Amino acid sequence: MEMIEAKNLVFEYIRRDEEGNVESIIRAVDGVTMDIQRGDFVAILGHNGSGKSTIAKQINAILEPTEGALFVDGKDVSDLDNIWEVRQSAGMVFQNPDNQIIASVVEEDVAFGPENLGVPTEDIWVRVEESLRAVGMSEYRSHSPNKLSGGQKQRVAIAGIMAMKPKCIVLDEPTAMLDPSGRKEVIRTLHELNEKEKVTVLLITHYMDEVIHADKVIVMDDGKIVMQGTPKEVFSRVEELKEHRLDVPQVTELAWELKKAGVPLPDGILSVEEFTEALCRLKEKRG
Ligand code: ADP
Ligand code: MG
């Protein structure tokens, strides 16, 4: 069943002068059609300005579609009556964890969302405990969020969303402000939530190496979907990715360069392990 379904989705930022005349129109999302199935881990990749955040805001009913249709868990986001249900189905995590953490103690911060939803107090604490466990932050429950690393703060923000029991989490460049180890922590956490808690994940990023374990990768440029497929399919098309101003993972690029130079390697190598295996197989063949 579809968790997110977009049909010819369009969004235009329209700027008007004081008299209300249109000064400029930016078509940030330009005819996007996509299906995200329940339980999937989907990544949206794209250079700056390709329309990723605008789509995320549409999914969260912050921006209303200019044209086309968008359904979240079967609900039309353009229908004002659905806004709260849509927001509860699809929880959002943003770039900067500091803007998302409000309480001075981790567990209170995670409790904030379910409290606002009117969840009974006993249930709130069960949810807080489960959510902190799911992101591996239980031992920090009585700490101050200020003292946590960026990756830990982002995991607390994710726990806060999980505590509201969404069916889907949409993350808009959640690792952009983190160091490499923080980035890995967050991506690992997302995969665990997807596998164990069966939460649908829509990860928006411009880091290619974060999407190699996704079920599906969607590449956007200039408001449009320009490529999509499994990570292997998408990363086999190195030249096209470069045209869309995306860097491929180093090992993928190295394998691709070697292949161009005549080394018979398979397309779409995504990890160092895969690369070394392929090289070993070559060596065996040549004996
Ligand atoms: P991304 O998240 O991929 O970087 P965005 O969705 O933020 O892309 O932006 C898509 C396009 O819309 C860009 O051209 C950007 O300049 C424009 N844009 C984004 N936000 C606004 C806004 N509030 N007003 C006008 N134009 C905007
Ligand atoms: Mg953005």
Short mmCIF file of C-alpha atoms and ligand atoms in Angstrom, two decimals:
data_model
loop_
_atom_site.label_atom_id
_atom_site.label_comp_id
_atom_site.label_asym_id
_atom_site.label_seq_id
_atom_site.Cartn_x
_atom_site.Cartn_y
_atom_site.Cartn_z
CA MET A 1 0.00 0.00 0.00
CA GLU A 2 1.16 3.53 -0.75
CA MET A 3 2.45 5.68 2.06
CA ILE A 4 3.13 8.67 -0.16
CA GLU A 5 1.67 9.12 -3.60
CA ALA A 6 2.34 12.16 -5.80
CA LYS A 7 0.78 12.74 -9.20
CA ASN A 8 2.10 15.54 -11.41
CA LEU A 9 2.88 17.50 -8.28
CA VAL A 10 3.81 21.15 -8.80
CA PHE A 11 4.81 23.88 -6.41
CA GLU A 12 5.41 27.49 -7.36
CA TYR A 13 6.78 30.19 -5.07
CA ILE A 14 5.00 33.32 -6.22
CA ARG A 15 6.35 36.72 -5.21
CA ARG A 16 4.06 39.72 -5.42
CA ASP A 17 4.67 43.45 -5.03
CA GLU A 18 2.65 45.70 -2.70
CA GLU A 19 -0.21 45.97 -5.14
CA GLY A 20 -0.43 42.22 -5.41
CA ASN A 21 1.01 41.98 -8.91
CA VAL A 22 3.09 38.91 -9.56
CA GLU A 23 6.78 39.83 -9.57
CA SER A 24 8.30 36.42 -10.05
CA ILE A 25 7.37 32.77 -10.12
CA ILE A 26 9.76 29.99 -9.19
CA ARG A 27 8.58 26.52 -10.12
CA ALA A 28 10.37 24.60 -7.35
CA VAL A 29 8.56 21.29 -7.94
CA ASP A 30 7.74 20.63 -11.56
CA GLY A 31 5.51 17.67 -12.28
CA VAL A 32 6.69 15.04 -9.81
CA THR A 33 5.02 11.64 -9.88
CA MET A 34 6.16 9.10 -7.32
CA ASP A 35 4.96 6.25 -5.13
CA ILE A 36 6.49 5.37 -1.82
CA GLN A 37 5.27 2.07 -0.45
CA ARG A 38 4.67 1.41 3.21
CA GLY A 39 7.81 0.03 4.86
CA ASP A 40 10.17 1.32 2.19
CA PHE A 41 13.39 3.18 2.77
CA VAL A 42 13.54 5.74 -0.01
CA ALA A 43 16.20 8.39 -0.55
CA ILE A 44 15.76 11.61 -2.50
CA LEU A 45 19.04 12.95 -3.80
CA GLY A 46 19.65 16.26 -5.46
CA HIS A 47 21.89 19.26 -5.72
CA ASN A 48 20.98 22.47 -3.87
CA GLY A 49 17.84 24.10 -5.17
CA SER A 50 16.50 20.96 -6.86
CA GLY A 51 13.22 21.14 -4.93
CA LYS A 52 13.79 18.55 -2.21
CA SER A 53 12.80 20.70 0.77
CA THR A 54 9.77 22.01 -1.06
CA ILE A 55 8.52 18.44 -1.58
CA ALA A 56 9.19 17.66 2.09
CA LYS A 57 7.12 20.68 3.11
CA GLN A 58 4.31 19.57 0.83
CA ILE A 59 4.33 16.10 2.35
CA ASN A 60 4.03 17.71 5.76
CA ALA A 61 1.18 19.97 4.60
CA ILE A 62 3.23 23.11 5.25
CA LEU A 63 3.00 24.06 1.57
CA GLU A 64 -0.11 23.33 -0.44
CA PRO A 65 0.38 21.88 -3.94
CA THR A 66 0.00 24.48 -6.69
CA GLU A 67 -1.08 21.74 -9.11
CA GLY A 68 -1.33 17.99 -9.07
CA ALA A 69 -2.20 15.68 -6.21
CA LEU A 70 -0.41 14.45 -3.13
CA PHE A 71 -1.67 11.76 -0.79
CA VAL A 72 -0.04 10.81 2.50
CA ASP A 73 -1.34 7.54 3.90
CA GLY A 74 -4.28 7.85 1.55
CA LYS A 75 -5.13 11.38 2.68
CA ASP A 76 -5.19 14.35 0.34
CA VAL A 77 -2.82 16.99 1.77
CA SER A 78 -4.72 19.77 -0.03
CA ASP A 79 -7.76 19.11 2.14
CA LEU A 80 -7.42 21.34 5.22
CA ASP A 81 -9.40 18.84 7.30
CA ASN A 82 -6.58 16.33 6.86
CA ILE A 83 -3.66 18.48 8.02
CA TRP A 84 -3.29 17.07 11.51
CA GLU A 85 -3.72 13.48 10.40
CA VAL A 86 -1.18 14.01 7.64
CA ARG A 87 1.31 15.50 10.08
CA GLN A 88 0.80 12.63 12.45
CA SER A 89 1.28 10.04 9.70
CA ALA A 90 4.47 11.65 8.44
CA GLY A 91 6.80 13.04 11.10
CA MET A 92 9.45 15.51 10.00
CA VAL A 93 13.07 15.79 11.04
CA PHE A 94 15.02 18.84 9.90
CA GLN A 95 18.64 19.77 9.39
CA ASN A 96 19.48 21.55 12.59
CA PRO A 97 18.92 19.50 15.74
CA ASP A 98 19.32 22.61 17.91
CA ASN A 99 16.12 24.09 16.47
CA GLN A 100 14.18 20.91 17.21
CA ILE A 101 15.13 20.28 20.80
CA ILE A 102 13.14 22.33 23.26
CA ALA A 103 13.31 20.76 26.70
CA SER A 104 16.32 20.84 29.02
CA VAL A 105 16.23 17.09 29.70
CA VAL A 106 16.32 14.44 26.95
CA GLU A 107 13.29 12.43 28.14
CA GLU A 108 11.17 15.56 28.51
CA ASP A 109 12.06 16.54 25.01
CA VAL A 110 10.97 13.16 23.65
CA ALA A 111 7.76 13.38 25.71
CA PHE A 112 6.83 16.74 24.23
CA GLY A 113 5.25 15.43 21.02
CA PRO A 114 3.00 12.77 22.58
CA GLU A 115 2.01 15.24 25.33
CA ASN A 116 0.82 17.63 22.66
CA LEU A 117 -1.16 14.84 21.04
CA GLY A 118 -2.95 14.30 24.36
CA VAL A 119 -1.55 10.82 24.98
CA PRO A 120 -2.28 9.66 28.58
CA THR A 121 0.70 10.20 30.91
CA GLU A 122 1.41 6.49 31.62
CA ASP A 123 1.52 5.80 27.90
CA ILE A 124 3.79 8.77 27.29
CA TRP A 125 6.52 7.32 29.49
CA VAL A 126 6.25 3.94 27.79
CA ARG A 127 6.59 5.66 24.43
CA VAL A 128 9.54 7.76 25.61
CA GLU A 129 11.33 4.66 26.83
CA GLU A 130 10.64 2.70 23.65
CA SER A 131 11.67 5.57 21.40
CA LEU A 132 14.90 6.28 23.24
CA ARG A 133 15.71 2.58 23.13
CA ALA A 134 14.97 2.42 19.41
CA VAL A 135 17.52 5.17 18.67
CA GLY A 136 20.05 3.84 21.19
CA MET A 137 19.82 6.83 23.54
CA SER A 138 18.26 5.26 26.68
CA GLU A 139 21.28 5.89 28.85
CA TYR A 140 21.05 9.62 28.15
CA ARG A 141 17.43 9.99 29.18
CA SER A 142 18.14 12.29 32.13
CA HIS A 143 20.95 14.21 30.44
CA SER A 144 20.81 17.75 29.15
CA PRO A 145 20.55 17.79 25.33
CA ASN A 146 23.06 20.68 25.25
CA LYS A 147 25.90 18.39 26.16
CA LEU A 148 25.20 15.80 23.47
CA SER A 149 27.07 15.51 20.17
CA GLY A 150 25.30 16.55 16.97
CA GLY A 151 24.58 12.93 16.04
CA GLN A 152 23.15 12.21 19.49
CA LYS A 153 20.98 15.32 19.36
CA GLN A 154 19.62 14.29 16.01
CA ARG A 155 18.84 10.81 17.40
CA VAL A 156 16.94 12.47 20.25
CA ALA A 157 15.01 14.53 17.68
CA ILE A 158 14.20 11.29 15.83
CA ALA A 159 13.09 9.66 19.11
CA GLY A 160 10.78 12.66 19.64
CA ILE A 161 9.15 11.94 16.31
CA MET A 162 9.00 8.17 16.92
CA ALA A 163 7.21 8.82 20.23
CA MET A 164 4.32 10.20 18.22
CA LYS A 165 4.13 6.84 16.42
CA PRO A 166 4.16 8.09 12.84
CA LYS A 167 3.90 5.58 9.99
CA CYS A 168 6.52 7.48 8.08
CA ILE A 169 9.46 9.74 8.86
CA VAL A 170 10.60 12.38 6.41
CA LEU A 171 14.09 13.68 7.08
CA ASP A 172 15.31 16.78 5.27
CA GLU A 173 19.12 16.65 5.23
CA PRO A 174 19.27 15.41 8.83
CA THR A 175 23.03 14.91 8.69
CA ALA A 176 24.05 18.15 6.99
CA MET A 177 25.35 19.68 10.21
CA LEU A 178 27.00 16.54 11.59
CA ASP A 179 30.53 15.18 11.50
CA PRO A 180 31.17 11.87 9.67
CA SER A 181 30.66 9.71 12.75
CA GLY A 182 27.45 11.56 13.66
CA ARG A 183 26.22 11.07 10.11
CA LYS A 184 26.85 7.33 10.29
CA GLU A 185 25.07 7.09 13.66
CA VAL A 186 21.97 8.76 12.27
CA ILE A 187 21.85 6.71 9.06
CA ARG A 188 22.34 3.47 11.00
CA THR A 189 19.54 4.47 13.38
CA LEU A 190 17.21 5.12 10.45
CA HIS A 191 17.87 1.70 8.96
CA GLU A 192 17.21 0.06 12.32
CA LEU A 193 13.91 1.91 12.72
CA ASN A 194 12.95 0.88 9.21
CA GLU A 195 13.82 -2.78 9.76
CA LYS A 196 12.66 -3.27 13.35
CA GLU A 197 9.84 -0.78 13.76
CA LYS A 198 8.73 -1.00 10.10
CA VAL A 199 8.64 2.77 9.81
CA THR A 200 8.65 4.09 6.24
CA VAL A 201 11.69 6.35 5.79
CA LEU A 202 12.05 9.15 3.27
CA LEU A 203 15.59 10.44 3.55
CA ILE A 204 16.46 13.65 1.72
CA THR A 205 20.16 14.21 1.35
CA HIS A 206 22.90 15.29 -0.97
CA TYR A 207 25.40 12.80 0.42
CA MET A 208 25.57 9.87 -1.97
CA ASP A 209 27.18 7.49 0.49
CA GLU A 210 24.13 7.75 2.76
CA VAL A 211 21.79 6.20 0.25
CA ILE A 212 23.61 3.04 -0.78
CA HIS A 213 21.45 0.86 1.49
CA ALA A 214 18.13 2.45 0.55
CA ASP A 215 15.48 0.34 -1.24
CA LYS A 216 15.06 3.03 -3.83
CA VAL A 217 16.83 6.22 -4.85
CA ILE A 218 15.11 9.15 -6.53
CA VAL A 219 17.33 11.83 -8.08
CA MET A 220 15.90 15.32 -8.51
CA ASP A 221 17.16 18.26 -10.50
CA ASP A 222 15.43 21.53 -11.22
CA GLY A 223 12.15 20.41 -9.64
CA LYS A 224 11.92 17.18 -11.63
CA ILE A 225 12.67 13.53 -11.02
CA VAL A 226 15.55 12.80 -13.38
CA MET A 227 16.60 9.29 -12.31
CA GLN A 228 15.22 6.56 -10.08
CA GLY A 229 15.90 2.96 -9.23
CA THR A 230 17.80 0.81 -6.78
CA PRO A 231 21.08 2.31 -5.56
CA LYS A 232 22.91 -0.10 -7.84
CA GLU A 233 20.93 0.97 -10.90
CA VAL A 234 21.31 4.66 -10.16
CA PHE A 235 25.00 4.52 -9.28
CA SER A 236 25.79 2.62 -12.46
CA ARG A 237 25.04 5.82 -14.34
CA VAL A 238 28.03 7.85 -13.15
CA GLU A 239 28.11 10.30 -16.04
CA GLU A 240 24.44 11.17 -15.70
CA LEU A 241 24.82 11.72 -11.96
CA LYS A 242 27.64 14.14 -12.66
CA GLU A 243 25.46 16.01 -15.14
CA HIS A 244 23.05 16.53 -12.26
CA ARG A 245 25.92 17.90 -10.18
CA LEU A 246 26.13 14.94 -7.83
CA ASP A 247 29.35 13.27 -6.74
CA VAL A 248 29.31 9.51 -6.68
CA PRO A 249 30.86 7.61 -3.75
CA GLN A 250 34.66 7.47 -4.14
CA VAL A 251 34.83 3.71 -4.55
CA THR A 252 32.07 3.79 -7.21
CA GLU A 253 33.97 6.42 -9.13
CA LEU A 254 37.26 4.54 -8.87
CA ALA A 255 35.65 1.33 -10.17
CA TRP A 256 34.00 3.29 -12.96
CA GLU A 257 37.30 4.92 -13.99
CA LEU A 258 39.01 1.52 -14.00
CA LYS A 259 36.23 0.10 -16.10
CA LYS A 260 36.59 2.92 -18.60
CA ALA A 261 40.30 2.14 -18.75
CA GLY A 262 39.49 -1.44 -19.74
CA VAL A 263 39.35 -3.34 -16.44
CA PRO A 264 36.30 -5.65 -16.69
CA LEU A 265 34.52 -4.63 -13.48
CA PRO A 266 30.74 -4.74 -12.92
CA ASP A 267 28.72 -1.49 -12.91
CA GLY A 268 27.43 0.19 -9.78
CA ILE A 269 29.96 -0.93 -7.19
CA LEU A 270 28.87 0.72 -3.95
CA SER A 271 31.23 -0.39 -1.21
CA VAL A 272 34.89 -1.10 -0.65
CA GLU A 273 34.00 -4.73 0.16
CA GLU A 274 32.19 -5.15 -3.11
CA PHE A 275 35.10 -3.55 -4.94
CA THR A 276 37.73 -5.82 -3.39
CA GLU A 277 35.58 -8.89 -4.07
CA ALA A 278 35.25 -7.90 -7.71
CA LEU A 279 39.01 -7.39 -7.96
CA CYS A 280 39.70 -10.78 -6.37
CA ARG A 281 37.35 -12.48 -8.80
CA LEU A 282 39.23 -10.84 -11.66
CA LYS A 283 42.51 -12.09 -10.31
CA GLU A 284 41.14 -15.65 -9.96
CA LYS A 285 39.90 -15.60 -13.53
CA ARG A 286 43.27 -14.51 -14.80
CA GLY A 287 44.86 -17.18 -12.60
P1 ADP B 1 16.53 21.95 -2.12
O1 ADP B 1 15.93 21.58 -0.82
O2 ADP B 1 16.69 20.79 -3.07
O3 ADP B 1 17.82 22.69 -1.97
P2 ADP B 1 14.37 23.88 -2.33
O4 ADP B 1 13.10 23.13 -2.33
O5 ADP B 1 14.78 24.53 -1.06
O6 ADP B 1 15.52 22.94 -2.90
O7 ADP B 1 14.31 25.01 -3.44
C1 ADP B 1 13.84 24.77 -4.75
C2 ADP B 1 13.76 26.12 -5.48
O8 ADP B 1 12.82 26.96 -4.86
C3 ADP B 1 15.07 26.89 -5.49
O9 ADP B 1 15.18 27.55 -6.73
C4 ADP B 1 14.89 27.88 -4.38
O10 ADP B 1 15.64 29.05 -4.61
C5 ADP B 1 13.40 28.18 -4.43
N1 ADP B 1 12.86 28.52 -3.11
C6 ADP B 1 12.93 27.78 -1.99
N2 ADP B 1 12.29 28.38 -0.96
C7 ADP B 1 11.78 29.53 -1.46
C8 ADP B 1 11.01 30.60 -0.91
N3 ADP B 1 10.61 30.58 0.36
N4 ADP B 1 10.68 31.64 -1.73
C9 ADP B 1 11.06 31.65 -3.03
N5 ADP B 1 11.78 30.67 -3.61
C10 ADP B 1 12.15 29.61 -2.85
MG MG B 2 16.72 21.72 1.10
#
